[in-house]
Amino acid sequence: MLFFLPCLASFHFLEDVKVADKVVYSSENEREIRWDIYIELPDLWHINGNEPLDDFLIPTEFSPKKREGVSWAKTFYPEPERMFLAWSDDELLVYEHELVLSVKAYIEEGVKEIEGELVYQVCTDKVCYPPKKTLIEAEIDQKRLFVYEEPVVE
């Protein structure tokens, strides 16, 4: 039984990955938002890039949920770092420390919330843990979706 305790303790530390989000309303285009997903990783940990070079590694992916009244653009992923680790003979593409994923959308009137799923696989220089899925939800402030221009006074 004691053999399994270190493994269970390792899974607890996956909670140390911090995920937050922010909806940024466009000041130029009506009904346009940018949804930023912030990921913060503890030191010595990394997650795989969006397009890992090894087929056995789980890519980091954010998938916004399709719903009526929301038109999603493609998710933006930052450039991953190139790294060699002790357990791999090949170069890996990873994210370390902090990263921000972003996706733009056009929101129609009446949409009150958006949601998406973040999938990532935490690894150290010695081991990769099973992938984690996190549901992210955000409220939409309909008043902020419209750009109001002040009338020109002559």
mmCIF file with all atom_site columns, C-alpha atoms in Angstrom:
data_model
loop_
_atom_site.group_PDB
_atom_site.id
_atom_site.type_symbol
_atom_site.label_atom_id
_atom_site.label_alt_id
_atom_site.label_comp_id
_atom_site.label_asym_id
_atom_site.label_entity_id
_atom_site.label_seq_id
_atom_site.pdbx_PDB_ins_code
_atom_site.Cartn_x
_atom_site.Cartn_y
_atom_site.Cartn_z
_atom_site.occupancy
_atom_site.B_iso_or_equiv
_atom_site.pdbx_formal_charge
_atom_site.auth_seq_id
_atom_site.auth_comp_id
_atom_site.auth_asym_id
_atom_site.auth_atom_id
_atom_site.pdbx_PDB_model_num
ATOM 1   C CA . MET A 1 1   ? 0.000   0.000  0.000   1.00 0.00 ? 1   MET A CA 1
ATOM 2   C CA . LEU A 1 2   ? 2.833   2.422  0.749   1.00 0.00 ? 2   LEU A CA 1
ATOM 3   C CA . PHE A 1 3   ? 4.106   2.003  -2.803  1.00 0.00 ? 3   PHE A CA 1
ATOM 4   C CA . PHE A 1 4   ? 1.075   3.869  -4.183  1.00 0.00 ? 4   PHE A CA 1
ATOM 5   C CA . LEU A 1 5   ? 1.254   6.830  -1.800  1.00 0.00 ? 5   LEU A CA 1
ATOM 6   C CA . PRO A 1 6   ? 3.970   8.730  -3.743  1.00 0.00 ? 6   PRO A CA 1
ATOM 7   C CA . CYS A 1 7   ? 1.919   8.326  -6.937  1.00 0.00 ? 7   CYS A CA 1
ATOM 8   C CA . LEU A 1 8   ? -1.224  9.676  -5.290  1.00 0.00 ? 8   LEU A CA 1
ATOM 9   C CA . ALA A 1 9   ? 0.717   12.574 -3.816  1.00 0.00 ? 9   ALA A CA 1
ATOM 10  C CA . SER A 1 10  ? 2.005   13.466 -7.288  1.00 0.00 ? 10  SER A CA 1
ATOM 11  C CA . PHE A 1 11  ? -1.526  13.807 -8.629  1.00 0.00 ? 11  PHE A CA 1
ATOM 12  C CA . HIS A 1 12  ? -2.372  16.211 -5.813  1.00 0.00 ? 12  HIS A CA 1
ATOM 13  C CA . PHE A 1 13  ? 0.350   18.560 -7.080  1.00 0.00 ? 13  PHE A CA 1
ATOM 14  C CA . LEU A 1 14  ? -1.407  18.862 -10.432 1.00 0.00 ? 14  LEU A CA 1
ATOM 15  C CA . GLU A 1 15  ? -3.716  21.235 -8.570  1.00 0.00 ? 15  GLU A CA 1
ATOM 16  C CA . ASP A 1 16  ? -0.758  23.635 -8.470  1.00 0.00 ? 16  ASP A CA 1
ATOM 17  C CA . VAL A 1 17  ? -1.339  24.442 -12.147 1.00 0.00 ? 17  VAL A CA 1
ATOM 18  C CA . LYS A 1 18  ? -3.284  27.702 -12.131 1.00 0.00 ? 18  LYS A CA 1
ATOM 19  C CA . VAL A 1 19  ? -5.789  28.446 -14.887 1.00 0.00 ? 19  VAL A CA 1
ATOM 20  C CA . ALA A 1 20  ? -7.638  31.761 -15.162 1.00 0.00 ? 20  ALA A CA 1
ATOM 21  C CA . ASP A 1 21  ? -9.473  33.584 -17.920 1.00 0.00 ? 21  ASP A CA 1
ATOM 22  C CA . LYS A 1 22  ? -10.496 37.079 -18.972 1.00 0.00 ? 22  LYS A CA 1
ATOM 23  C CA . VAL A 1 23  ? -12.947 38.309 -21.577 1.00 0.00 ? 23  VAL A CA 1
ATOM 24  C CA . VAL A 1 24  ? -11.583 41.401 -23.354 1.00 0.00 ? 24  VAL A CA 1
ATOM 25  C CA . TYR A 1 25  ? -14.178 43.473 -25.198 1.00 0.00 ? 25  TYR A CA 1
ATOM 26  C CA . SER A 1 26  ? -13.152 45.157 -28.451 1.00 0.00 ? 26  SER A CA 1
ATOM 27  C CA . SER A 1 27  ? -13.158 48.931 -28.478 1.00 0.00 ? 27  SER A CA 1
ATOM 28  C CA . GLU A 1 28  ? -13.241 48.960 -32.287 1.00 0.00 ? 28  GLU A CA 1
ATOM 29  C CA . ASN A 1 29  ? -15.580 46.184 -33.456 1.00 0.00 ? 29  ASN A CA 1
ATOM 30  C CA . GLU A 1 30  ? -19.080 45.676 -32.146 1.00 0.00 ? 30  GLU A CA 1
ATOM 31  C CA . ARG A 1 31  ? -19.782 42.243 -30.710 1.00 0.00 ? 31  ARG A CA 1
ATOM 32  C CA . GLU A 1 32  ? -16.132 41.166 -30.899 1.00 0.00 ? 32  GLU A CA 1
ATOM 33  C CA . ILE A 1 33  ? -14.333 39.726 -27.884 1.00 0.00 ? 33  ILE A CA 1
ATOM 34  C CA . ARG A 1 34  ? -11.002 38.108 -27.207 1.00 0.00 ? 34  ARG A CA 1
ATOM 35  C CA . TRP A 1 35  ? -11.038 35.351 -24.594 1.00 0.00 ? 35  TRP A CA 1
ATOM 36  C CA . ASP A 1 36  ? -7.648  34.983 -22.918 1.00 0.00 ? 36  ASP A CA 1
ATOM 37  C CA . ILE A 1 37  ? -6.806  31.772 -21.048 1.00 0.00 ? 37  ILE A CA 1
ATOM 38  C CA . TYR A 1 38  ? -3.910  32.158 -18.588 1.00 0.00 ? 38  TYR A CA 1
ATOM 39  C CA . ILE A 1 39  ? -1.926  29.106 -17.480 1.00 0.00 ? 39  ILE A CA 1
ATOM 40  C CA . GLU A 1 40  ? 0.690   29.282 -14.724 1.00 0.00 ? 40  GLU A CA 1
ATOM 41  C CA . LEU A 1 41  ? 2.957   26.300 -14.055 1.00 0.00 ? 41  LEU A CA 1
ATOM 42  C CA . PRO A 1 42  ? 5.174   25.611 -11.044 1.00 0.00 ? 42  PRO A CA 1
ATOM 43  C CA . ASP A 1 43  ? 8.942   25.657 -11.583 1.00 0.00 ? 43  ASP A CA 1
ATOM 44  C CA . LEU A 1 44  ? 10.418  22.507 -13.159 1.00 0.00 ? 44  LEU A CA 1
ATOM 45  C CA . TRP A 1 45  ? 7.080   21.594 -14.772 1.00 0.00 ? 45  TRP A CA 1
ATOM 46  C CA . HIS A 1 46  ? 6.036   22.029 -18.362 1.00 0.00 ? 46  HIS A CA 1
ATOM 47  C CA . ILE A 1 47  ? 3.104   21.199 -20.604 1.00 0.00 ? 47  ILE A CA 1
ATOM 48  C CA . ASN A 1 48  ? 3.352   20.047 -24.184 1.00 0.00 ? 48  ASN A CA 1
ATOM 49  C CA . GLY A 1 49  ? 3.076   22.483 -27.050 1.00 0.00 ? 49  GLY A CA 1
ATOM 50  C CA . ASN A 1 50  ? -0.048  22.584 -29.169 1.00 0.00 ? 50  ASN A CA 1
ATOM 51  C CA . GLU A 1 51  ? 1.653   20.464 -31.836 1.00 0.00 ? 51  GLU A CA 1
ATOM 52  C CA . PRO A 1 52  ? 4.100   18.145 -30.024 1.00 0.00 ? 52  PRO A CA 1
ATOM 53  C CA . LEU A 1 53  ? 6.761   16.453 -32.115 1.00 0.00 ? 53  LEU A CA 1
ATOM 54  C CA . ASP A 1 54  ? 6.138   13.091 -30.418 1.00 0.00 ? 54  ASP A CA 1
ATOM 55  C CA . ASP A 1 55  ? 2.840   11.362 -31.281 1.00 0.00 ? 55  ASP A CA 1
ATOM 56  C CA . PHE A 1 56  ? 2.618   9.881  -27.770 1.00 0.00 ? 56  PHE A CA 1
ATOM 57  C CA . LEU A 1 57  ? 2.462   13.270 -26.043 1.00 0.00 ? 57  LEU A CA 1
ATOM 58  C CA . ILE A 1 58  ? -0.869  15.019 -25.447 1.00 0.00 ? 58  ILE A CA 1
ATOM 59  C CA . PRO A 1 59  ? -1.033  18.494 -27.036 1.00 0.00 ? 59  PRO A CA 1
ATOM 60  C CA . THR A 1 60  ? -2.182  21.530 -25.099 1.00 0.00 ? 60  THR A CA 1
ATOM 61  C CA . GLU A 1 61  ? -5.525  22.482 -26.644 1.00 0.00 ? 61  GLU A CA 1
ATOM 62  C CA . PHE A 1 62  ? -8.265  24.953 -25.878 1.00 0.00 ? 62  PHE A CA 1
ATOM 63  C CA . SER A 1 63  ? -11.577 24.163 -27.588 1.00 0.00 ? 63  SER A CA 1
ATOM 64  C CA . PRO A 1 64  ? -14.333 26.749 -27.292 1.00 0.00 ? 64  PRO A CA 1
ATOM 65  C CA . LYS A 1 65  ? -17.780 25.183 -27.164 1.00 0.00 ? 65  LYS A CA 1
ATOM 66  C CA . LYS A 1 66  ? -19.864 25.717 -30.279 1.00 0.00 ? 66  LYS A CA 1
ATOM 67  C CA . ARG A 1 67  ? -23.180 27.355 -29.575 1.00 0.00 ? 67  ARG A CA 1
ATOM 68  C CA . GLU A 1 68  ? -25.787 29.408 -31.345 1.00 0.00 ? 68  GLU A CA 1
ATOM 69  C CA . GLY A 1 69  ? -24.962 33.098 -31.426 1.00 0.00 ? 69  GLY A CA 1
ATOM 70  C CA . VAL A 1 70  ? -21.181 32.672 -31.150 1.00 0.00 ? 70  VAL A CA 1
ATOM 71  C CA . SER A 1 71  ? -18.755 32.586 -34.095 1.00 0.00 ? 71  SER A CA 1
ATOM 72  C CA . TRP A 1 72  ? -15.290 31.477 -32.989 1.00 0.00 ? 72  TRP A CA 1
ATOM 73  C CA . ALA A 1 73  ? -11.999 32.241 -34.730 1.00 0.00 ? 73  ALA A CA 1
ATOM 74  C CA . LYS A 1 74  ? -8.999  29.910 -34.492 1.00 0.00 ? 74  LYS A CA 1
ATOM 75  C CA . THR A 1 75  ? -7.301  29.646 -31.072 1.00 0.00 ? 75  THR A CA 1
ATOM 76  C CA . PHE A 1 76  ? -3.921  31.424 -30.857 1.00 0.00 ? 76  PHE A CA 1
ATOM 77  C CA . TYR A 1 77  ? -1.104  29.465 -29.184 1.00 0.00 ? 77  TYR A CA 1
ATOM 78  C CA . PRO A 1 78  ? 2.226   31.097 -28.340 1.00 0.00 ? 78  PRO A CA 1
ATOM 79  C CA . GLU A 1 79  ? 5.440   29.721 -29.792 1.00 0.00 ? 79  GLU A CA 1
ATOM 80  C CA . PRO A 1 80  ? 6.592   26.781 -27.605 1.00 0.00 ? 80  PRO A CA 1
ATOM 81  C CA . GLU A 1 81  ? 10.123  26.354 -26.314 1.00 0.00 ? 81  GLU A CA 1
ATOM 82  C CA . ARG A 1 82  ? 12.377  23.640 -27.727 1.00 0.00 ? 82  ARG A CA 1
ATOM 83  C CA . MET A 1 83  ? 13.788  21.331 -25.081 1.00 0.00 ? 83  MET A CA 1
ATOM 84  C CA . PHE A 1 84  ? 15.664  18.046 -24.640 1.00 0.00 ? 84  PHE A CA 1
ATOM 85  C CA . LEU A 1 85  ? 14.762  15.936 -21.595 1.00 0.00 ? 85  LEU A CA 1
ATOM 86  C CA . ALA A 1 86  ? 16.476  12.941 -20.017 1.00 0.00 ? 86  ALA A CA 1
ATOM 87  C CA . TRP A 1 87  ? 13.710  10.501 -21.011 1.00 0.00 ? 87  TRP A CA 1
ATOM 88  C CA . SER A 1 88  ? 13.591  11.491 -24.680 1.00 0.00 ? 88  SER A CA 1
ATOM 89  C CA . ASP A 1 89  ? 16.182  11.252 -27.431 1.00 0.00 ? 89  ASP A CA 1
ATOM 90  C CA . ASP A 1 90  ? 14.226  13.769 -29.493 1.00 0.00 ? 90  ASP A CA 1
ATOM 91  C CA . GLU A 1 91  ? 13.611  17.452 -29.098 1.00 0.00 ? 91  GLU A CA 1
ATOM 92  C CA . LEU A 1 92  ? 10.274  18.417 -27.491 1.00 0.00 ? 92  LEU A CA 1
ATOM 93  C CA . LEU A 1 93  ? 8.063   21.483 -27.884 1.00 0.00 ? 93  LEU A CA 1
ATOM 94  C CA . VAL A 1 94  ? 6.843   22.680 -24.492 1.00 0.00 ? 94  VAL A CA 1
ATOM 95  C CA . TYR A 1 95  ? 5.466   25.599 -22.512 1.00 0.00 ? 95  TYR A CA 1
ATOM 96  C CA . GLU A 1 96  ? 7.016   26.525 -19.156 1.00 0.00 ? 96  GLU A CA 1
ATOM 97  C CA . HIS A 1 97  ? 6.161   29.009 -16.384 1.00 0.00 ? 97  HIS A CA 1
ATOM 98  C CA . GLU A 1 98  ? 3.312   31.119 -17.847 1.00 0.00 ? 98  GLU A CA 1
ATOM 99  C CA . LEU A 1 99  ? 1.447   31.280 -21.115 1.00 0.00 ? 99  LEU A CA 1
ATOM 100 C CA . VAL A 1 100 ? -1.658  32.866 -22.567 1.00 0.00 ? 100 VAL A CA 1
ATOM 101 C CA . LEU A 1 101 ? -3.900  31.234 -25.157 1.00 0.00 ? 101 LEU A CA 1
ATOM 102 C CA . SER A 1 102 ? -6.364  33.528 -26.944 1.00 0.00 ? 102 SER A CA 1
ATOM 103 C CA . VAL A 1 103 ? -9.392  33.104 -29.143 1.00 0.00 ? 103 VAL A CA 1
ATOM 104 C CA . LYS A 1 104 ? -11.557 35.771 -30.760 1.00 0.00 ? 104 LYS A CA 1
ATOM 105 C CA . ALA A 1 105 ? -15.301 35.504 -31.179 1.00 0.00 ? 105 ALA A CA 1
ATOM 106 C CA . TYR A 1 106 ? -18.254 37.469 -32.472 1.00 0.00 ? 106 TYR A CA 1
ATOM 107 C CA . ILE A 1 107 ? -21.128 37.373 -30.008 1.00 0.00 ? 107 ILE A CA 1
ATOM 108 C CA . GLU A 1 108 ? -24.743 37.967 -30.986 1.00 0.00 ? 108 GLU A CA 1
ATOM 109 C CA . GLU A 1 109 ? -27.275 39.689 -28.781 1.00 0.00 ? 109 GLU A CA 1
ATOM 110 C CA . GLY A 1 110 ? -28.695 37.472 -26.051 1.00 0.00 ? 110 GLY A CA 1
ATOM 111 C CA . VAL A 1 111 ? -25.629 35.284 -25.436 1.00 0.00 ? 111 VAL A CA 1
ATOM 112 C CA . LYS A 1 112 ? -24.981 35.387 -21.700 1.00 0.00 ? 112 LYS A CA 1
ATOM 113 C CA . GLU A 1 113 ? -22.043 32.999 -21.322 1.00 0.00 ? 113 GLU A CA 1
ATOM 114 C CA . ILE A 1 114 ? -19.376 31.139 -23.221 1.00 0.00 ? 114 ILE A CA 1
ATOM 115 C CA . GLU A 1 115 ? -17.470 28.001 -22.329 1.00 0.00 ? 115 GLU A CA 1
ATOM 116 C CA . GLY A 1 116 ? -14.597 25.913 -23.512 1.00 0.00 ? 116 GLY A CA 1
ATOM 117 C CA . GLU A 1 117 ? -12.377 23.005 -22.540 1.00 0.00 ? 117 GLU A CA 1
ATOM 118 C CA . LEU A 1 118 ? -8.654  23.169 -21.857 1.00 0.00 ? 118 LEU A CA 1
ATOM 119 C CA . VAL A 1 119 ? -6.684  19.920 -22.197 1.00 0.00 ? 119 VAL A CA 1
ATOM 120 C CA . TYR A 1 120 ? -3.043  19.710 -21.129 1.00 0.00 ? 120 TYR A CA 1
ATOM 121 C CA . GLN A 1 121 ? -0.470  17.163 -19.961 1.00 0.00 ? 121 GLN A CA 1
ATOM 122 C CA . VAL A 1 122 ? 1.881   18.149 -17.153 1.00 0.00 ? 122 VAL A CA 1
ATOM 123 C CA . CYS A 1 123 ? 5.404   16.732 -17.333 1.00 0.00 ? 123 CYS A CA 1
ATOM 124 C CA . THR A 1 124 ? 8.651   17.015 -15.423 1.00 0.00 ? 124 THR A CA 1
ATOM 125 C CA . ASP A 1 125 ? 12.087  16.124 -16.744 1.00 0.00 ? 125 ASP A CA 1
ATOM 126 C CA . LYS A 1 126 ? 11.427  12.531 -15.634 1.00 0.00 ? 126 LYS A CA 1
ATOM 127 C CA . VAL A 1 127 ? 7.733   11.718 -16.113 1.00 0.00 ? 127 VAL A CA 1
ATOM 128 C CA . CYS A 1 128 ? 4.512   12.836 -17.801 1.00 0.00 ? 128 CYS A CA 1
ATOM 129 C CA . TYR A 1 129 ? 1.226   12.619 -15.915 1.00 0.00 ? 129 TYR A CA 1
ATOM 130 C CA . PRO A 1 130 ? -2.163  11.697 -17.398 1.00 0.00 ? 130 PRO A CA 1
ATOM 131 C CA . PRO A 1 131 ? -3.846  14.548 -19.273 1.00 0.00 ? 131 PRO A CA 1
ATOM 132 C CA . LYS A 1 132 ? -6.106  16.954 -17.405 1.00 0.00 ? 132 LYS A CA 1
ATOM 133 C CA . LYS A 1 133 ? -9.316  18.501 -18.763 1.00 0.00 ? 133 LYS A CA 1
ATOM 134 C CA . THR A 1 134 ? -10.597 21.769 -17.342 1.00 0.00 ? 134 THR A CA 1
ATOM 135 C CA . LEU A 1 135 ? -13.956 23.335 -18.201 1.00 0.00 ? 135 LEU A CA 1
ATOM 136 C CA . ILE A 1 136 ? -13.759 27.137 -18.371 1.00 0.00 ? 136 ILE A CA 1
ATOM 137 C CA . GLU A 1 137 ? -16.849 29.345 -18.336 1.00 0.00 ? 137 GLU A CA 1
ATOM 138 C CA . ALA A 1 138 ? -17.180 33.119 -18.676 1.00 0.00 ? 138 ALA A CA 1
ATOM 139 C CA . GLU A 1 139 ? -20.094 35.502 -18.487 1.00 0.00 ? 139 GLU A CA 1
ATOM 140 C CA . ILE A 1 140 ? -20.736 37.946 -21.327 1.00 0.00 ? 140 ILE A CA 1
ATOM 141 C CA . ASP A 1 141 ? -21.688 41.528 -20.497 1.00 0.00 ? 141 ASP A CA 1
ATOM 142 C CA . GLN A 1 142 ? -24.015 42.425 -23.380 1.00 0.00 ? 142 GLN A CA 1
ATOM 143 C CA . LYS A 1 143 ? -23.660 46.170 -22.674 1.00 0.00 ? 143 LYS A CA 1
ATOM 144 C CA . ARG A 1 144 ? -19.936 46.011 -23.344 1.00 0.00 ? 144 ARG A CA 1
ATOM 145 C CA . LEU A 1 145 ? -20.390 44.295 -26.730 1.00 0.00 ? 145 LEU A CA 1
ATOM 146 C CA . PHE A 1 146 ? -21.445 47.500 -28.434 1.00 0.00 ? 146 PHE A CA 1
ATOM 147 C CA . VAL A 1 147 ? -19.079 50.302 -29.383 1.00 0.00 ? 147 VAL A CA 1
ATOM 148 C CA . TYR A 1 148 ? -20.608 53.650 -28.614 1.00 0.00 ? 148 TYR A CA 1
ATOM 149 C CA . GLU A 1 149 ? -19.199 56.630 -30.416 1.00 0.00 ? 149 GLU A CA 1
ATOM 150 C CA . GLU A 1 150 ? -19.772 60.085 -29.026 1.00 0.00 ? 150 GLU A CA 1
ATOM 151 C CA . PRO A 1 151 ? -21.651 62.361 -31.441 1.00 0.00 ? 151 PRO A CA 1
ATOM 152 C CA . VAL A 1 152 ? -19.511 64.915 -33.192 1.00 0.00 ? 152 VAL A CA 1
ATOM 153 C CA . VAL A 1 153 ? -20.390 68.425 -32.091 1.00 0.00 ? 153 VAL A CA 1
ATOM 154 C CA . GLU A 1 154 ? -19.606 71.170 -34.563 1.00 0.00 ? 154 GLU A CA 1
#
